[in-house]
Structures are given as C-alpha cells and as structure tokens.
C-alpha cells in the first residue's frame, strides 16, 4: 500500500511538472521570449518592420478568443467520445488555433490516436503536446 501511495505521488508530481512546463512553453511562445540576443534584436526591430501592419481591434481579438473556446470544446468533446481515453487525465488549451495538450495516456498508440483526433478537429492549425505514457 505504501509503494502505491509513493507511485501516485510521483505521478502527480510528473503531471504537475508537465502542465507547468506546457504552460510556460505556451507563454514563451506567444510572448516572443527567446534566449538569444538575436531574438532580442528582432523584437527591437519589430515595430519598425511592422509599421504597415494591420491593427486588430478588441472585437477581432474577442472573436479569436471565442474561436479558441469553440476549438477547445470540440477537442474535449471528441476525446470524451472515445471509450478508452480518460479526458480527466488530459489538459487542453487553445490559443490562436494552436491546440496545446498535456497529461497522461495509457500507451504509445493511444498517444498517437489522441494527437490525430485533435488534429482532425475543424479550426485546429497545429497541435503541441506533452503527453506522458503512464505504466
């Protein structure tokens, strides 16, 4: 019984780490944070290079957010319909059409299946995942 509790604690720690890492990855990806000085130079030059870029209104941003919510809901619904996938073990987040999934699956084929199902949802531009096969 004690070994079982230790194993469950380790699984919880790994899941927490995966979720935190995925969230940090998503935040860095969307904020444009980079580790190199070249990335910093690109950020500084960005306002000059994008002076003719289209300005989006808050209404357009709200529309993107609504579409992301629809995509997240569709992904969760599609995964929920699968009998062998435990949706409570998988976190789903969508930003600008990119779906981020993290969590646990039972096997490598199930991991591949989850990613394929997510990619098949209408509106998904790409899928980033951190799925761990639990044994």
mmCIF file with all atom_site columns, C-alpha atoms in Angstrom:
data_model
loop_
_atom_site.group_PDB
_atom_site.id
_atom_site.type_symbol
_atom_site.label_atom_id
_atom_site.label_alt_id
_atom_site.label_comp_id
_atom_site.label_asym_id
_atom_site.label_entity_id
_atom_site.label_seq_id
_atom_site.pdbx_PDB_ins_code
_atom_site.Cartn_x
_atom_site.Cartn_y
_atom_site.Cartn_z
_atom_site.occupancy
_atom_site.B_iso_or_equiv
_atom_site.pdbx_formal_charge
_atom_site.auth_seq_id
_atom_site.auth_comp_id
_atom_site.auth_asym_id
_atom_site.auth_atom_id
_atom_site.pdbx_PDB_model_num
ATOM 1   C CA . UNK A 1 1   ? 0.000   0.000  0.000   1.00 0.00 ? 1   UNK A CA 1
ATOM 2   C CA . UNK A 1 2   ? 2.833   2.399  0.834   1.00 0.00 ? 2   UNK A CA 1
ATOM 3   C CA . UNK A 1 3   ? 4.502   1.797  -2.542  1.00 0.00 ? 3   UNK A CA 1
ATOM 4   C CA . UNK A 1 4   ? 1.211   2.576  -4.232  1.00 0.00 ? 4   UNK A CA 1
ATOM 5   C CA . UNK A 1 5   ? 0.992   5.948  -2.471  1.00 0.00 ? 5   UNK A CA 1
ATOM 6   C CA . UNK A 1 6   ? 4.559   6.779  -3.454  1.00 0.00 ? 6   UNK A CA 1
ATOM 7   C CA . UNK A 1 7   ? 3.819   5.841  -7.072  1.00 0.00 ? 7   UNK A CA 1
ATOM 8   C CA . UNK A 1 8   ? 0.677   8.007  -7.092  1.00 0.00 ? 8   UNK A CA 1
ATOM 9   C CA . UNK A 1 9   ? 2.627   10.900 -5.576  1.00 0.00 ? 9   UNK A CA 1
ATOM 10  C CA . UNK A 1 10  ? 5.304   10.592 -8.255  1.00 0.00 ? 10  UNK A CA 1
ATOM 11  C CA . UNK A 1 11  ? 2.660   10.505 -10.979 1.00 0.00 ? 11  UNK A CA 1
ATOM 12  C CA . UNK A 1 12  ? 1.096   13.667 -9.514  1.00 0.00 ? 12  UNK A CA 1
ATOM 13  C CA . UNK A 1 13  ? 4.480   15.408 -9.442  1.00 0.00 ? 13  UNK A CA 1
ATOM 14  C CA . UNK A 1 14  ? 5.214   14.423 -13.052 1.00 0.00 ? 14  UNK A CA 1
ATOM 15  C CA . UNK A 1 15  ? 1.773   15.577 -14.231 1.00 0.00 ? 15  UNK A CA 1
ATOM 16  C CA . UNK A 1 16  ? 2.208   18.870 -12.407 1.00 0.00 ? 16  UNK A CA 1
ATOM 17  C CA . UNK A 1 17  ? 5.627   19.344 -13.989 1.00 0.00 ? 17  UNK A CA 1
ATOM 18  C CA . UNK A 1 18  ? 4.272   18.556 -17.449 1.00 0.00 ? 18  UNK A CA 1
ATOM 19  C CA . UNK A 1 19  ? 1.397   21.007 -17.046 1.00 0.00 ? 19  UNK A CA 1
ATOM 20  C CA . UNK A 1 20  ? 3.649   23.771 -15.718 1.00 0.00 ? 20  UNK A CA 1
ATOM 21  C CA . UNK A 1 21  ? 6.197   23.165 -18.469 1.00 0.00 ? 21  UNK A CA 1
ATOM 22  C CA . UNK A 1 22  ? 3.500   23.218 -21.149 1.00 0.00 ? 22  UNK A CA 1
ATOM 23  C CA . UNK A 1 23  ? 2.038   26.414 -19.759 1.00 0.00 ? 23  UNK A CA 1
ATOM 24  C CA . UNK A 1 24  ? 5.468   28.073 -19.599 1.00 0.00 ? 24  UNK A CA 1
ATOM 25  C CA . UNK A 1 25  ? 6.215   26.885 -23.132 1.00 0.00 ? 25  UNK A CA 1
ATOM 26  C CA . UNK A 1 26  ? 2.946   28.353 -24.399 1.00 0.00 ? 26  UNK A CA 1
ATOM 27  C CA . UNK A 1 27  ? 3.526   31.637 -22.602 1.00 0.00 ? 27  UNK A CA 1
ATOM 28  C CA . UNK A 1 28  ? 7.068   31.957 -24.006 1.00 0.00 ? 28  UNK A CA 1
ATOM 29  C CA . UNK A 1 29  ? 5.883   31.025 -27.458 1.00 0.00 ? 29  UNK A CA 1
ATOM 30  C CA . UNK A 1 30  ? 3.166   33.674 -27.552 1.00 0.00 ? 30  UNK A CA 1
ATOM 31  C CA . UNK A 1 31  ? 5.092   36.436 -25.825 1.00 0.00 ? 31  UNK A CA 1
ATOM 32  C CA . UNK A 1 32  ? 8.016   36.064 -28.221 1.00 0.00 ? 32  UNK A CA 1
ATOM 33  C CA . UNK A 1 33  ? 10.521  35.419 -25.422 1.00 0.00 ? 33  UNK A CA 1
ATOM 34  C CA . UNK A 1 34  ? 13.779  33.993 -26.692 1.00 0.00 ? 34  UNK A CA 1
ATOM 35  C CA . UNK A 1 35  ? 17.056  33.122 -25.038 1.00 0.00 ? 35  UNK A CA 1
ATOM 36  C CA . UNK A 1 36  ? 19.306  34.597 -27.714 1.00 0.00 ? 36  UNK A CA 1
ATOM 37  C CA . UNK A 1 37  ? 20.471  38.138 -28.289 1.00 0.00 ? 37  UNK A CA 1
ATOM 38  C CA . UNK A 1 38  ? 19.348  37.763 -31.914 1.00 0.00 ? 38  UNK A CA 1
ATOM 39  C CA . UNK A 1 39  ? 15.783  37.274 -30.668 1.00 0.00 ? 39  UNK A CA 1
ATOM 40  C CA . UNK A 1 40  ? 16.091  40.482 -28.656 1.00 0.00 ? 40  UNK A CA 1
ATOM 41  C CA . UNK A 1 41  ? 17.343  42.335 -31.707 1.00 0.00 ? 41  UNK A CA 1
ATOM 42  C CA . UNK A 1 42  ? 14.402  41.010 -33.714 1.00 0.00 ? 42  UNK A CA 1
ATOM 43  C CA . UNK A 1 43  ? 11.987  42.223 -31.029 1.00 0.00 ? 43  UNK A CA 1
ATOM 44  C CA . UNK A 1 44  ? 13.549  45.703 -31.055 1.00 0.00 ? 44  UNK A CA 1
ATOM 45  C CA . UNK A 1 45  ? 13.344  45.929 -34.854 1.00 0.00 ? 45  UNK A CA 1
ATOM 46  C CA . UNK A 1 46  ? 9.841   44.506 -34.973 1.00 0.00 ? 46  UNK A CA 1
ATOM 47  C CA . UNK A 1 47  ? 7.987   47.839 -34.548 1.00 0.00 ? 47  UNK A CA 1
ATOM 48  C CA . UNK A 1 48  ? 9.971   49.340 -37.438 1.00 0.00 ? 48  UNK A CA 1
ATOM 49  C CA . UNK A 1 49  ? 9.389   46.368 -39.732 1.00 0.00 ? 49  UNK A CA 1
ATOM 50  C CA . UNK A 1 50  ? 5.673   46.135 -38.943 1.00 0.00 ? 50  UNK A CA 1
ATOM 51  C CA . UNK A 1 51  ? 4.806   49.810 -39.310 1.00 0.00 ? 51  UNK A CA 1
ATOM 52  C CA . UNK A 1 52  ? 2.395   48.972 -42.130 1.00 0.00 ? 52  UNK A CA 1
ATOM 53  C CA . UNK A 1 53  ? 0.867   46.003 -40.350 1.00 0.00 ? 53  UNK A CA 1
ATOM 54  C CA . UNK A 1 54  ? -2.877  45.764 -39.853 1.00 0.00 ? 54  UNK A CA 1
ATOM 55  C CA . UNK A 1 55  ? -4.104  46.779 -36.412 1.00 0.00 ? 55  UNK A CA 1
ATOM 56  C CA . UNK A 1 56  ? -6.595  44.376 -34.865 1.00 0.00 ? 56  UNK A CA 1
ATOM 57  C CA . UNK A 1 57  ? -9.471  45.659 -32.819 1.00 0.00 ? 57  UNK A CA 1
ATOM 58  C CA . UNK A 1 58  ? -10.605 44.306 -29.455 1.00 0.00 ? 58  UNK A CA 1
ATOM 59  C CA . UNK A 1 59  ? -13.667 42.882 -31.223 1.00 0.00 ? 59  UNK A CA 1
ATOM 60  C CA . UNK A 1 60  ? -11.427 40.852 -33.548 1.00 0.00 ? 60  UNK A CA 1
ATOM 61  C CA . UNK A 1 61  ? -9.383  39.617 -30.579 1.00 0.00 ? 61  UNK A CA 1
ATOM 62  C CA . UNK A 1 62  ? -12.606 38.611 -28.824 1.00 0.00 ? 62  UNK A CA 1
ATOM 63  C CA . UNK A 1 63  ? -13.565 36.692 -31.964 1.00 0.00 ? 63  UNK A CA 1
ATOM 64  C CA . UNK A 1 64  ? -10.242 34.819 -31.870 1.00 0.00 ? 64  UNK A CA 1
ATOM 65  C CA . UNK A 1 65  ? -10.832 34.015 -28.218 1.00 0.00 ? 65  UNK A CA 1
ATOM 66  C CA . UNK A 1 66  ? -14.329 32.748 -28.998 1.00 0.00 ? 66  UNK A CA 1
ATOM 67  C CA . UNK A 1 67  ? -12.987 30.550 -31.809 1.00 0.00 ? 67  UNK A CA 1
ATOM 68  C CA . UNK A 1 68  ? -10.321 29.165 -29.464 1.00 0.00 ? 68  UNK A CA 1
ATOM 69  C CA . UNK A 1 69  ? -13.017 28.324 -26.921 1.00 0.00 ? 69  UNK A CA 1
ATOM 70  C CA . UNK A 1 70  ? -15.041 26.557 -29.617 1.00 0.00 ? 70  UNK A CA 1
ATOM 71  C CA . UNK A 1 71  ? -11.984 24.568 -30.704 1.00 0.00 ? 71  UNK A CA 1
ATOM 72  C CA . UNK A 1 72  ? -11.135 23.588 -27.114 1.00 0.00 ? 72  UNK A CA 1
ATOM 73  C CA . UNK A 1 73  ? -14.721 22.452 -26.538 1.00 0.00 ? 73  UNK A CA 1
ATOM 74  C CA . UNK A 1 74  ? -14.750 20.463 -29.799 1.00 0.00 ? 74  UNK A CA 1
ATOM 75  C CA . UNK A 1 75  ? -11.429 18.783 -28.918 1.00 0.00 ? 75  UNK A CA 1
ATOM 76  C CA . UNK A 1 76  ? -12.649 17.825 -25.438 1.00 0.00 ? 76  UNK A CA 1
ATOM 77  C CA . UNK A 1 77  ? -15.938 16.520 -26.843 1.00 0.00 ? 77  UNK A CA 1
ATOM 78  C CA . UNK A 1 78  ? -14.138 14.423 -29.447 1.00 0.00 ? 78  UNK A CA 1
ATOM 79  C CA . UNK A 1 79  ? -11.777 12.952 -26.840 1.00 0.00 ? 79  UNK A CA 1
ATOM 80  C CA . UNK A 1 80  ? -14.659 12.371 -24.401 1.00 0.00 ? 80  UNK A CA 1
ATOM 81  C CA . UNK A 1 81  ? -16.460 10.231 -27.004 1.00 0.00 ? 81  UNK A CA 1
ATOM 82  C CA . UNK A 1 82  ? -13.521 7.799  -27.093 1.00 0.00 ? 82  UNK A CA 1
ATOM 83  C CA . UNK A 1 83  ? -14.166 4.926  -24.687 1.00 0.00 ? 83  UNK A CA 1
ATOM 84  C CA . UNK A 1 84  ? -10.525 4.195  -23.861 1.00 0.00 ? 84  UNK A CA 1
ATOM 85  C CA . UNK A 1 85  ? -9.366  7.818  -23.335 1.00 0.00 ? 85  UNK A CA 1
ATOM 86  C CA . UNK A 1 86  ? -9.712  9.359  -19.881 1.00 0.00 ? 86  UNK A CA 1
ATOM 87  C CA . UNK A 1 87  ? -10.272 13.051 -20.635 1.00 0.00 ? 87  UNK A CA 1
ATOM 88  C CA . UNK A 1 88  ? -9.743  13.954 -16.969 1.00 0.00 ? 88  UNK A CA 1
ATOM 89  C CA . UNK A 1 89  ? -6.056  12.985 -17.438 1.00 0.00 ? 89  UNK A CA 1
ATOM 90  C CA . UNK A 1 90  ? -5.580  15.434 -20.332 1.00 0.00 ? 90  UNK A CA 1
ATOM 91  C CA . UNK A 1 91  ? -5.406  19.235 -20.242 1.00 0.00 ? 91  UNK A CA 1
ATOM 92  C CA . UNK A 1 92  ? -6.500  21.062 -23.391 1.00 0.00 ? 92  UNK A CA 1
ATOM 93  C CA . UNK A 1 93  ? -5.778  24.718 -24.173 1.00 0.00 ? 93  UNK A CA 1
ATOM 94  C CA . UNK A 1 94  ? -6.143  26.604 -27.455 1.00 0.00 ? 94  UNK A CA 1
ATOM 95  C CA . UNK A 1 95  ? -4.540  29.891 -28.447 1.00 0.00 ? 95  UNK A CA 1
ATOM 96  C CA . UNK A 1 96  ? -4.808  31.363 -31.934 1.00 0.00 ? 96  UNK A CA 1
ATOM 97  C CA . UNK A 1 97  ? -5.885  28.000 -33.341 1.00 0.00 ? 97  UNK A CA 1
ATOM 98  C CA . UNK A 1 98  ? -2.911  26.144 -31.869 1.00 0.00 ? 98  UNK A CA 1
ATOM 99  C CA . UNK A 1 99  ? -4.029  23.391 -29.501 1.00 0.00 ? 99  UNK A CA 1
ATOM 100 C CA . UNK A 1 100 ? -1.839  22.503 -26.530 1.00 0.00 ? 100 UNK A CA 1
ATOM 101 C CA . UNK A 1 101 ? -2.480  19.146 -24.871 1.00 0.00 ? 101 UNK A CA 1
ATOM 102 C CA . UNK A 1 102 ? -0.714  17.750 -21.837 1.00 0.00 ? 102 UNK A CA 1
ATOM 103 C CA . UNK A 1 103 ? -1.329  14.868 -19.498 1.00 0.00 ? 103 UNK A CA 1
ATOM 104 C CA . UNK A 1 104 ? -1.274  11.109 -19.277 1.00 0.00 ? 104 UNK A CA 1
ATOM 105 C CA . UNK A 1 105 ? -2.240  8.349  -21.704 1.00 0.00 ? 105 UNK A CA 1
ATOM 106 C CA . UNK A 1 106 ? -2.187  4.563  -21.323 1.00 0.00 ? 106 UNK A CA 1
ATOM 107 C CA . UNK A 1 107 ? 0.068   3.660  -24.277 1.00 0.00 ? 107 UNK A CA 1
ATOM 108 C CA . UNK A 1 108 ? 2.069   4.998  -27.209 1.00 0.00 ? 108 UNK A CA 1
ATOM 109 C CA . UNK A 1 109 ? -0.683  4.047  -29.710 1.00 0.00 ? 109 UNK A CA 1
ATOM 110 C CA . UNK A 1 110 ? -3.188  5.939  -27.552 1.00 0.00 ? 110 UNK A CA 1
ATOM 111 C CA . UNK A 1 111 ? -0.864  8.966  -27.547 1.00 0.00 ? 111 UNK A CA 1
ATOM 112 C CA . UNK A 1 112 ? -0.717  8.856  -31.347 1.00 0.00 ? 112 UNK A CA 1
ATOM 113 C CA . UNK A 1 113 ? -4.513  8.477  -31.501 1.00 0.00 ? 113 UNK A CA 1
ATOM 114 C CA . UNK A 1 114 ? -5.119  11.471 -29.203 1.00 0.00 ? 114 UNK A CA 1
ATOM 115 C CA . UNK A 1 115 ? -2.881  13.705 -31.323 1.00 0.00 ? 115 UNK A CA 1
ATOM 116 C CA . UNK A 1 116 ? -4.584  12.512 -34.540 1.00 0.00 ? 116 UNK A CA 1
ATOM 117 C CA . UNK A 1 117 ? -8.043  13.157 -33.068 1.00 0.00 ? 117 UNK A CA 1
ATOM 118 C CA . UNK A 1 118 ? -7.055  16.669 -32.018 1.00 0.00 ? 118 UNK A CA 1
ATOM 119 C CA . UNK A 1 119 ? -5.606  17.415 -35.473 1.00 0.00 ? 119 UNK A CA 1
ATOM 120 C CA . UNK A 1 120 ? -8.889  16.313 -37.080 1.00 0.00 ? 120 UNK A CA 1
ATOM 121 C CA . UNK A 1 121 ? -10.969 18.974 -35.290 1.00 0.00 ? 121 UNK A CA 1
ATOM 122 C CA . UNK A 1 122 ? -12.109 21.812 -37.542 1.00 0.00 ? 122 UNK A CA 1
ATOM 123 C CA . UNK A 1 123 ? -10.194 25.039 -36.930 1.00 0.00 ? 123 UNK A CA 1
ATOM 124 C CA . UNK A 1 124 ? -7.063  23.434 -35.453 1.00 0.00 ? 124 UNK A CA 1
ATOM 125 C CA . UNK A 1 125 ? -3.981  24.974 -37.079 1.00 0.00 ? 125 UNK A CA 1
ATOM 126 C CA . UNK A 1 126 ? -1.434  22.806 -35.260 1.00 0.00 ? 126 UNK A CA 1
ATOM 127 C CA . UNK A 1 127 ? -1.042  20.662 -32.155 1.00 0.00 ? 127 UNK A CA 1
ATOM 128 C CA . UNK A 1 128 ? 1.643   20.930 -29.486 1.00 0.00 ? 128 UNK A CA 1
ATOM 129 C CA . UNK A 1 129 ? 1.635   18.129 -26.950 1.00 0.00 ? 129 UNK A CA 1
ATOM 130 C CA . UNK A 1 130 ? 3.285   16.881 -23.799 1.00 0.00 ? 130 UNK A CA 1
ATOM 131 C CA . UNK A 1 131 ? 1.613   13.519 -23.291 1.00 0.00 ? 131 UNK A CA 1
ATOM 132 C CA . UNK A 1 132 ? 3.233   11.008 -20.960 1.00 0.00 ? 132 UNK A CA 1
ATOM 133 C CA . UNK A 1 133 ? 2.590   7.268  -21.231 1.00 0.00 ? 133 UNK A CA 1
ATOM 134 C CA . UNK A 1 134 ? 1.787   6.036  -17.737 1.00 0.00 ? 134 UNK A CA 1
ATOM 135 C CA . UNK A 1 135 ? 2.522   2.449  -16.861 1.00 0.00 ? 135 UNK A CA 1
#
